[in-house]
Structure formats: C-alpha cells, structure tokens
C-alpha cells in the first residue's frame, strides 16, 4: 500500500481529515481526540465528500461540542477560569496586557503599551468579555490586513476580501471566491504564528488543497511554518476568551 498525504477539508466550524479506505459505498466519520476523521472509499471525489460533510456538519458539530470537554483531558480546561477583573493578564501578539476594569461609558483602550483599560456602564464579567472580544476583532482587522499586504506579493496571490470571524475549531479559511477569513483569537498568539496562518490561507488562493504544491509554497514564503504549527498544537486551546 502506498501512503498518501492526508487530504483535509476545512469547514466553517471544524477541519476534517480524509482517510481513503478500501471500504465500499458509504462515507463514514469518526471523532478522534477532538478531530474529525472522514473514512471515504478511494473512488469518491473530494467535491462529493465536501457535499456529504456539509449535509452532516450539524451532527458533527454537536458531537464535537460534547466531546471537546472530556473530563480526562485536563489540559484542555484552563487551570483558572477568567473572571474579567482588574489585574488579569491577556495575551496580545508578542506582549501581555494587564486588564483594568472601570465603570463609565463604553470604551476599550491600551495605555502605556501594557494596560488594557475597559470601561463599561455596569461592571460585570460578560460586558467586559464582550468589550474585549470587540477590541480583539478590531485589532485583528487592522493587523491582519497589514500582514496580508506584506505577504501577498511574496505568495503571489491577493485575496478579494479579508474577514474576521469567530470560530471554535479553526484559525483561518479561504474560499474558492478568493475570500480569506481569520479567527480573531489568533491575536492572542505570537505574531509569527499569526503570520504563519496568514501565509497558509494566502497559499490556498493558489492551491485549494493541502497537497505537496501547497506545502512547498507555504514553506517557501514562511520557512518556520512547522514551529508555528507546533505552537498552535500545543497552545492553541488557550486562545480565546471563555
Ligand atoms: Zn488549509
């Protein structure tokens, strides 16, 4: 048997790895440690697998949500849950911000490069959290647009538009219409990791798959890709505001 590189399909809320099997007829799926694995007969084209996945995606998402927090996976549960009070630390690219909460009109701003001041009319954790998410999304729009302009000439492909989204289980995506989308949560990762995700999605404008041509282009533009990928594997579950 020859071993082929695994195909991957990126859906809205999850990424599925395709395993070709000698099974006949139907496409099956299973969840293995939070990942979706599709078992598909060799003769079914990717376009068909994608259609089947789309039709089953709500079932898969339900299962993923139930399976994402098994009690045995202690490392996936933050050791201390955020309370959104003054003094808490928030990762932001290569720095760390200290949260300062106050009561007043709505505003969120970074002062002295170190403190993030959040003002809300009534101090409660949900309002502070929402204000922070809005702030991260805004920073993502500016920062990622700038990184796309930097890397697009190196990749040799320009997206039609950039969108910032909230995803549970993916960092970015690229549509066949040339739209690249990024999860705002990556703004909590080091800037090199953000760059690696930007390059990954830009390379999809040239190659809509995860085949050897795609990876060659990614590594040509961003040679440290493996390190960034490893960082996301180890630390990615800490990104976001829960
Ligand atoms: Zn990809």
PDB file of C-alpha atoms and ligand atoms in Angstrom:
ATOM      1  CA  UNK A   1       0.000   0.000   0.000  1.00  0.00           C
ATOM      2  CA  UNK A   2       1.225   3.465  -0.782  1.00  0.00           C
ATOM      3  CA  UNK A   3       0.864   6.104   1.875  1.00  0.00           C
ATOM      4  CA  UNK A   4      -0.507   9.353   0.529  1.00  0.00           C
ATOM      5  CA  UNK A   5      -0.533  12.747   2.232  1.00  0.00           C
ATOM      6  CA  UNK A   6      -3.823  13.133   4.063  1.00  0.00           C
ATOM      7  CA  UNK A   7      -6.386  15.411   2.472  1.00  0.00           C
ATOM      8  CA  UNK A   8      -8.047  17.980   4.645  1.00  0.00           C
ATOM      9  CA  UNK A   9     -11.363  19.746   4.183  1.00  0.00           C
ATOM     10  CA  UNK A  10     -11.892  22.981   6.057  1.00  0.00           C
ATOM     11  CA  UNK A  11     -15.499  23.512   7.065  1.00  0.00           C
ATOM     12  CA  UNK A  12     -16.966  26.513   8.862  1.00  0.00           C
ATOM     13  CA  UNK A  13     -16.602  25.086  12.338  1.00  0.00           C
ATOM     14  CA  UNK A  14     -14.149  22.242  12.012  1.00  0.00           C
ATOM     15  CA  UNK A  15     -11.417  20.745   9.889  1.00  0.00           C
ATOM     16  CA  UNK A  16     -11.818  17.198   8.660  1.00  0.00           C
ATOM     17  CA  UNK A  17      -9.007  14.860   7.689  1.00  0.00           C
ATOM     18  CA  UNK A  18      -9.842  12.465   4.870  1.00  0.00           C
ATOM     19  CA  UNK A  19      -8.613   8.897   5.113  1.00  0.00           C
ATOM     20  CA  UNK A  20      -9.024   6.809   1.997  1.00  0.00           C
ATOM     21  CA  UNK A  21     -10.148   3.302   2.777  1.00  0.00           C
ATOM     22  CA  UNK A  22     -10.901   0.189   0.858  1.00  0.00           C
ATOM     23  CA  UNK A  23     -14.428   0.235   2.207  1.00  0.00           C
ATOM     24  CA  UNK A  24     -17.167   0.166  -0.384  1.00  0.00           C
ATOM     25  CA  UNK A  25     -20.027   2.558  -0.778  1.00  0.00           C
ATOM     26  CA  UNK A  26     -20.682   4.945   2.032  1.00  0.00           C
ATOM     27  CA  UNK A  27     -18.581   7.642   3.649  1.00  0.00           C
ATOM     28  CA  UNK A  28     -18.156   7.300   7.394  1.00  0.00           C
ATOM     29  CA  UNK A  29     -16.807   9.649  10.004  1.00  0.00           C
ATOM     30  CA  UNK A  30     -15.341   9.330  13.449  1.00  0.00           C
ATOM     31  CA  UNK A  31     -14.065  11.712  16.080  1.00  0.00           C
ATOM     32  CA  UNK A  32     -10.645  11.051  17.442  1.00  0.00           C
ATOM     33  CA  UNK A  33      -9.329  13.327  20.224  1.00  0.00           C
ATOM     34  CA  UNK A  34     -11.374  16.288  19.057  1.00  0.00           C
ATOM     35  CA  UNK A  35     -10.513  15.808  15.402  1.00  0.00           C
ATOM     36  CA  UNK A  36     -12.853  14.781  12.638  1.00  0.00           C
ATOM     37  CA  UNK A  37     -11.657  11.899  10.503  1.00  0.00           C
ATOM     38  CA  UNK A  38     -13.580  11.001   7.367  1.00  0.00           C
ATOM     39  CA  UNK A  39     -13.327   7.472   6.081  1.00  0.00           C
ATOM     40  CA  UNK A  40     -14.032   7.501   2.386  1.00  0.00           C
ATOM     41  CA  UNK A  41     -13.785   4.979  -0.422  1.00  0.00           C
ATOM     42  CA  UNK A  42     -10.940   5.766  -2.798  1.00  0.00           C
ATOM     43  CA  UNK A  43     -13.156   6.463  -5.792  1.00  0.00           C
ATOM     44  CA  UNK A  44     -15.269   9.203  -4.182  1.00  0.00           C
ATOM     45  CA  UNK A  45     -14.013  12.648  -5.301  1.00  0.00           C
ATOM     46  CA  UNK A  46     -13.268  15.381  -2.767  1.00  0.00           C
ATOM     47  CA  UNK A  47     -16.118  17.535  -4.081  1.00  0.00           C
ATOM     48  CA  UNK A  48     -18.565  14.796  -3.128  1.00  0.00           C
ATOM     49  CA  UNK A  49     -17.031  14.279   0.281  1.00  0.00           C
ATOM     50  CA  UNK A  50     -17.387  18.005   0.899  1.00  0.00           C
ATOM     51  CA  UNK A  51     -21.080  17.843  -0.005  1.00  0.00           C
ATOM     52  CA  UNK A  52     -21.638  14.905   2.320  1.00  0.00           C
ATOM     53  CA  UNK A  53     -19.782  16.759   5.088  1.00  0.00           C
ATOM     54  CA  UNK A  54     -21.896  19.857   4.596  1.00  0.00           C
ATOM     55  CA  UNK A  55     -25.063  17.834   4.935  1.00  0.00           C
ATOM     56  CA  UNK A  56     -23.810  16.206   8.126  1.00  0.00           C
ATOM     57  CA  UNK A  57     -21.997  19.166   9.609  1.00  0.00           C
ATOM     58  CA  UNK A  58     -24.600  19.943  12.292  1.00  0.00           C
ATOM     59  CA  UNK A  59     -24.374  16.371  13.589  1.00  0.00           C
ATOM     60  CA  UNK A  60     -20.571  16.528  13.607  1.00  0.00           C
ATOM     61  CA  UNK A  61     -20.541  19.903  15.402  1.00  0.00           C
ATOM     62  CA  UNK A  62     -22.937  18.556  18.046  1.00  0.00           C
ATOM     63  CA  UNK A  63     -20.679  15.583  18.626  1.00  0.00           C
ATOM     64  CA  UNK A  64     -17.564  17.748  18.694  1.00  0.00           C
ATOM     65  CA  UNK A  65     -19.080  20.065  21.285  1.00  0.00           C
ATOM     66  CA  UNK A  66     -19.931  17.125  23.514  1.00  0.00           C
ATOM     67  CA  UNK A  67     -16.551  15.542  23.018  1.00  0.00           C
ATOM     68  CA  UNK A  68     -14.475  18.671  23.342  1.00  0.00           C
ATOM     69  CA  UNK A  69     -14.514  18.636  27.118  1.00  0.00           C
ATOM     70  CA  UNK A  70     -13.956  15.073  28.274  1.00  0.00           C
ATOM     71  CA  UNK A  71     -13.132  15.093  31.981  1.00  0.00           C
ATOM     72  CA  UNK A  72      -9.912  13.181  31.358  1.00  0.00           C
ATOM     73  CA  UNK A  73      -8.480  15.919  29.126  1.00  0.00           C
ATOM     74  CA  UNK A  74      -7.441  18.182  31.963  1.00  0.00           C
ATOM     75  CA  UNK A  75      -5.023  20.133  29.796  1.00  0.00           C
ATOM     76  CA  UNK A  76      -7.845  21.496  27.677  1.00  0.00           C
ATOM     77  CA  UNK A  77      -9.536  23.118  30.650  1.00  0.00           C
ATOM     78  CA  UNK A  78      -7.889  26.379  31.750  1.00  0.00           C
ATOM     79  CA  UNK A  79      -6.442  25.983  35.219  1.00  0.00           C
ATOM     80  CA  UNK A  80      -8.067  29.208  36.340  1.00  0.00           C
ATOM     81  CA  UNK A  81     -11.221  30.477  34.724  1.00  0.00           C
ATOM     82  CA  UNK A  82     -11.157  34.130  33.794  1.00  0.00           C
ATOM     83  CA  UNK A  83     -13.195  36.442  35.992  1.00  0.00           C
ATOM     84  CA  UNK A  84     -12.634  39.581  33.837  1.00  0.00           C
ATOM     85  CA  UNK A  85     -11.458  41.687  36.754  1.00  0.00           C
ATOM     86  CA  UNK A  86      -8.602  44.167  37.091  1.00  0.00           C
ATOM     87  CA  UNK A  87      -5.168  42.612  37.216  1.00  0.00           C
ATOM     88  CA  UNK A  88      -5.900  39.667  34.924  1.00  0.00           C
ATOM     89  CA  UNK A  89      -3.403  39.138  32.127  1.00  0.00           C
ATOM     90  CA  UNK A  90      -4.324  38.869  28.466  1.00  0.00           C
ATOM     91  CA  UNK A  91      -2.050  37.675  25.693  1.00  0.00           C
ATOM     92  CA  UNK A  92      -1.862  40.023  22.717  1.00  0.00           C
ATOM     93  CA  UNK A  93       0.561  39.122  19.900  1.00  0.00           C
ATOM     94  CA  UNK A  94       4.058  39.227  21.411  1.00  0.00           C
ATOM     95  CA  UNK A  95       3.046  41.095  24.545  1.00  0.00           C
ATOM     96  CA  UNK A  96       0.904  40.660  27.595  1.00  0.00           C
ATOM     97  CA  UNK A  97      -1.708  43.203  28.647  1.00  0.00           C
ATOM     98  CA  UNK A  98      -2.989  43.760  32.167  1.00  0.00           C
ATOM     99  CA  UNK A  99      -6.729  44.265  32.371  1.00  0.00           C
ATOM    100  CA  UNK A 100      -8.036  47.345  34.207  1.00  0.00           C
ATOM    101  CA  UNK A 101     -11.800  47.474  34.585  1.00  0.00           C
ATOM    102  CA  UNK A 102     -13.710  50.623  35.452  1.00  0.00           C
ATOM    103  CA  UNK A 103     -17.296  51.862  35.418  1.00  0.00           C
ATOM    104  CA  UNK A 104     -18.309  54.535  32.883  1.00  0.00           C
ATOM    105  CA  UNK A 105     -19.165  54.854  29.223  1.00  0.00           C
ATOM    106  CA  UNK A 106     -18.173  52.042  26.846  1.00  0.00           C
ATOM    107  CA  UNK A 107     -14.519  52.275  25.888  1.00  0.00           C
ATOM    108  CA  UNK A 108     -11.559  49.950  25.500  1.00  0.00           C
ATOM    109  CA  UNK A 109      -8.036  51.202  25.028  1.00  0.00           C
ATOM    110  CA  UNK A 110      -4.457  50.241  25.610  1.00  0.00           C
ATOM    111  CA  UNK A 111      -2.459  52.698  27.710  1.00  0.00           C
ATOM    112  CA  UNK A 112       1.307  52.682  28.319  1.00  0.00           C
ATOM    113  CA  UNK A 113       1.640  49.663  25.947  1.00  0.00           C
ATOM    114  CA  UNK A 114       0.900  47.485  28.926  1.00  0.00           C
ATOM    115  CA  UNK A 115      -2.558  48.066  30.392  1.00  0.00           C
ATOM    116  CA  UNK A 116      -5.839  47.488  28.643  1.00  0.00           C
ATOM    117  CA  UNK A 117      -8.478  49.733  30.177  1.00  0.00           C
ATOM    118  CA  UNK A 118     -12.043  48.551  29.749  1.00  0.00           C
ATOM    119  CA  UNK A 119     -14.833  50.858  30.795  1.00  0.00           C
ATOM    120  CA  UNK A 120     -18.410  49.542  30.940  1.00  0.00           C
ATOM    121  CA  UNK A 121     -21.599  51.158  32.334  1.00  0.00           C
ATOM    122  CA  UNK A 122     -22.030  48.365  34.883  1.00  0.00           C
ATOM    123  CA  UNK A 123     -19.110  46.185  35.840  1.00  0.00           C
ATOM    124  CA  UNK A 124     -19.993  42.594  35.071  1.00  0.00           C
ATOM    125  CA  UNK A 125     -17.848  39.908  33.540  1.00  0.00           C
ATOM    126  CA  UNK A 126     -19.995  39.380  30.455  1.00  0.00           C
ATOM    127  CA  UNK A 127     -19.831  43.056  29.434  1.00  0.00           C
ATOM    128  CA  UNK A 128     -16.099  43.186  29.999  1.00  0.00           C
ATOM    129  CA  UNK A 129     -15.631  39.998  27.999  1.00  0.00           C
ATOM    130  CA  UNK A 130     -17.755  41.324  25.124  1.00  0.00           C
ATOM    131  CA  UNK A 131     -15.825  44.605  25.113  1.00  0.00           C
ATOM    132  CA  UNK A 132     -12.549  42.680  24.943  1.00  0.00           C
ATOM    133  CA  UNK A 133     -13.755  40.484  22.099  1.00  0.00           C
ATOM    134  CA  UNK A 134     -14.825  43.593  20.144  1.00  0.00           C
ATOM    135  CA  UNK A 135     -11.401  45.096  20.770  1.00  0.00           C
ATOM    136  CA  UNK A 136      -9.525  41.952  19.646  1.00  0.00           C
ATOM    137  CA  UNK A 137     -11.651  41.774  16.472  1.00  0.00           C
ATOM    138  CA  UNK A 138     -10.849  45.388  15.668  1.00  0.00           C
ATOM    139  CA  UNK A 139      -7.117  44.819  16.192  1.00  0.00           C
ATOM    140  CA  UNK A 140      -7.352  41.654  14.070  1.00  0.00           C
ATOM    141  CA  UNK A 141      -8.886  43.627  11.199  1.00  0.00           C
ATOM    142  CA  UNK A 142      -6.064  46.160  11.206  1.00  0.00           C
ATOM    143  CA  UNK A 143      -3.160  43.829  11.941  1.00  0.00           C
ATOM    144  CA  UNK A 144      -4.162  41.033   9.573  1.00  0.00           C
ATOM    145  CA  UNK A 145      -4.922  43.433   6.702  1.00  0.00           C
ATOM    146  CA  UNK A 146      -1.409  44.761   7.130  1.00  0.00           C
ATOM    147  CA  UNK A 147       0.151  41.268   7.252  1.00  0.00           C
ATOM    148  CA  UNK A 148      -1.827  40.219   4.163  1.00  0.00           C
ATOM    149  CA  UNK A 149      -0.437  43.234   2.264  1.00  0.00           C
ATOM    150  CA  UNK A 150       3.031  42.225   3.371  1.00  0.00           C
ATOM    151  CA  UNK A 151       2.824  38.546   2.408  1.00  0.00           C
ATOM    152  CA  UNK A 152       0.562  38.674  -0.678  1.00  0.00           C
ATOM    153  CA  UNK A 153       3.390  39.799  -3.036  1.00  0.00           C
ATOM    154  CA  UNK A 154       5.626  37.045  -1.651  1.00  0.00           C
ATOM    155  CA  UNK A 155       2.949  34.400  -2.158  1.00  0.00           C
ATOM    156  CA  UNK A 156       1.932  35.890  -5.484  1.00  0.00           C
ATOM    157  CA  UNK A 157      -1.769  35.939  -4.710  1.00  0.00           C
ATOM    158  CA  UNK A 158      -4.099  38.654  -3.444  1.00  0.00           C
ATOM    159  CA  UNK A 159      -7.405  37.953  -1.719  1.00  0.00           C
ATOM    160  CA  UNK A 160     -10.592  39.706  -2.842  1.00  0.00           C
ATOM    161  CA  UNK A 161     -11.516  40.407   0.770  1.00  0.00           C
ATOM    162  CA  UNK A 162     -10.482  39.693   4.332  1.00  0.00           C
ATOM    163  CA  UNK A 163     -12.959  38.803   7.055  1.00  0.00           C
ATOM    164  CA  UNK A 164     -12.533  38.400  10.791  1.00  0.00           C
ATOM    165  CA  UNK A 165     -14.669  35.631  12.245  1.00  0.00           C
ATOM    166  CA  UNK A 166     -15.284  33.717  15.447  1.00  0.00           C
ATOM    167  CA  UNK A 167     -14.510  30.046  15.027  1.00  0.00           C
ATOM    168  CA  UNK A 168     -14.387  27.274  17.586  1.00  0.00           C
ATOM    169  CA  UNK A 169     -12.016  24.884  15.931  1.00  0.00           C
ATOM    170  CA  UNK A 170     -10.115  26.581  13.138  1.00  0.00           C
ATOM    171  CA  UNK A 171      -7.788  29.538  12.699  1.00  0.00           C
ATOM    172  CA  UNK A 172      -8.494  30.616   9.178  1.00  0.00           C
ATOM    173  CA  UNK A 173     -10.079  29.658   5.913  1.00  0.00           C
ATOM    174  CA  UNK A 174     -10.055  30.514   2.248  1.00  0.00           C
ATOM    175  CA  UNK A 175     -12.974  30.286  -0.147  1.00  0.00           C
ATOM    176  CA  UNK A 176     -12.859  29.475  -3.839  1.00  0.00           C
ATOM    177  CA  UNK A 177     -14.121  33.034  -4.443  1.00  0.00           C
ATOM    178  CA  UNK A 178     -10.902  34.478  -3.043  1.00  0.00           C
ATOM    179  CA  UNK A 179     -12.162  35.477   0.394  1.00  0.00           C
ATOM    180  CA  UNK A 180      -9.757  34.799   3.277  1.00  0.00           C
ATOM    181  CA  UNK A 181     -11.158  34.568   6.788  1.00  0.00           C
ATOM    182  CA  UNK A 182      -9.373  34.608  10.120  1.00  0.00           C
ATOM    183  CA  UNK A 183     -10.351  33.776  13.663  1.00  0.00           C
ATOM    184  CA  UNK A 184      -9.847  36.866  15.897  1.00  0.00           C
ATOM    185  CA  UNK A 185      -8.483  34.514  18.615  1.00  0.00           C
ATOM    186  CA  UNK A 186      -5.170  34.271  16.762  1.00  0.00           C
ATOM    187  CA  UNK A 187      -4.436  37.816  18.003  1.00  0.00           C
ATOM    188  CA  UNK A 188      -3.678  36.118  21.336  1.00  0.00           C
ATOM    189  CA  UNK A 189      -0.867  34.113  19.691  1.00  0.00           C
ATOM    190  CA  UNK A 190       2.695  35.329  18.951  1.00  0.00           C
ATOM    191  CA  UNK A 191       2.918  37.469  15.808  1.00  0.00           C
ATOM    192  CA  UNK A 192       4.914  34.775  13.981  1.00  0.00           C
ATOM    193  CA  UNK A 193       2.046  32.359  14.486  1.00  0.00           C
ATOM    194  CA  UNK A 194      -0.400  34.913  13.063  1.00  0.00           C
ATOM    195  CA  UNK A 195       1.930  35.319  10.077  1.00  0.00           C
ATOM    196  CA  UNK A 196       2.014  31.566   9.514  1.00  0.00           C
ATOM    197  CA  UNK A 197      -1.794  31.454   9.410  1.00  0.00           C
ATOM    198  CA  UNK A 198      -1.906  34.415   7.016  1.00  0.00           C
ATOM    199  CA  UNK A 199       0.579  32.685   4.696  1.00  0.00           C
ATOM    200  CA  UNK A 200      -1.327  29.391   4.933  1.00  0.00           C
ATOM    201  CA  UNK A 201      -4.580  30.998   3.806  1.00  0.00           C
ATOM    202  CA  UNK A 202      -2.932  33.109   1.086  1.00  0.00           C
ATOM    203  CA  UNK A 203      -1.327  29.965  -0.351  1.00  0.00           C
ATOM    204  CA  UNK A 204      -4.805  28.462  -0.622  1.00  0.00           C
ATOM    205  CA  UNK A 205      -5.568  31.177  -3.179  1.00  0.00           C
ATOM    206  CA  UNK A 206      -3.113  29.310  -5.402  1.00  0.00           C
ATOM    207  CA  UNK A 207      -3.764  25.758  -4.202  1.00  0.00           C
ATOM    208  CA  UNK A 208      -7.167  24.864  -2.767  1.00  0.00           C
ATOM    209  CA  UNK A 209      -5.847  21.720  -1.077  1.00  0.00           C
ATOM    210  CA  UNK A 210      -3.156  20.526   1.309  1.00  0.00           C
ATOM    211  CA  UNK A 211      -1.079  18.712  -1.279  1.00  0.00           C
ATOM    212  CA  UNK A 212       2.696  18.911  -1.854  1.00  0.00           C
ATOM    213  CA  UNK A 213       2.407  22.015  -4.114  1.00  0.00           C
ATOM    214  CA  UNK A 214       0.555  23.832  -1.377  1.00  0.00           C
ATOM    215  CA  UNK A 215       3.070  22.963   1.363  1.00  0.00           C
ATOM    216  CA  UNK A 216       6.032  23.817  -0.866  1.00  0.00           C
ATOM    217  CA  UNK A 217       4.606  27.310  -1.367  1.00  0.00           C
ATOM    218  CA  UNK A 218       3.867  27.760   2.359  1.00  0.00           C
ATOM    219  CA  UNK A 219       7.394  26.783   3.389  1.00  0.00           C
ATOM    220  CA  UNK A 220       8.994  28.878   0.643  1.00  0.00           C
ATOM    221  CA  UNK A 221       7.288  32.022   1.964  1.00  0.00           C
ATOM    222  CA  UNK A 222       7.341  31.074   5.647  1.00  0.00           C
ATOM    223  CA  UNK A 223      10.198  28.617   6.354  1.00  0.00           C
ATOM    224  CA  UNK A 224       9.429  28.353  10.090  1.00  0.00           C
ATOM    225  CA  UNK A 225       5.948  27.068   9.393  1.00  0.00           C
ATOM    226  CA  UNK A 226       6.438  23.830  11.341  1.00  0.00           C
ATOM    227  CA  UNK A 227       7.349  25.716  14.514  1.00  0.00           C
ATOM    228  CA  UNK A 228       4.256  27.868  14.283  1.00  0.00           C
ATOM    229  CA  UNK A 229       2.140  24.813  13.648  1.00  0.00           C
ATOM    230  CA  UNK A 230       3.611  23.068  16.667  1.00  0.00           C
ATOM    231  CA  UNK A 231       2.949  26.133  18.824  1.00  0.00           C
ATOM    232  CA  UNK A 232      -0.704  26.093  17.787  1.00  0.00           C
ATOM    233  CA  UNK A 233      -0.927  22.391  18.504  1.00  0.00           C
ATOM    234  CA  UNK A 234       0.493  22.859  21.999  1.00  0.00           C
ATOM    235  CA  UNK A 235      -1.019  26.212  22.954  1.00  0.00           C
ATOM    236  CA  UNK A 236      -3.899  26.833  20.578  1.00  0.00           C
ATOM    237  CA  UNK A 237      -6.528  25.653  23.049  1.00  0.00           C
ATOM    238  CA  UNK A 238      -5.604  28.572  25.349  1.00  0.00           C
ATOM    239  CA  UNK A 239      -6.511  31.158  22.703  1.00  0.00           C
ATOM    240  CA  UNK A 240      -9.840  32.921  23.020  1.00  0.00           C
ATOM    241  CA  UNK A 241     -11.932  34.383  25.817  1.00  0.00           C
ATOM    242  CA  UNK A 242     -14.246  31.903  27.537  1.00  0.00           C
TER     243      UNK A 242
HETATM  244 ZN1  LIG B   1      -5.518  24.926   4.831  1.00  0.00          ZN
END
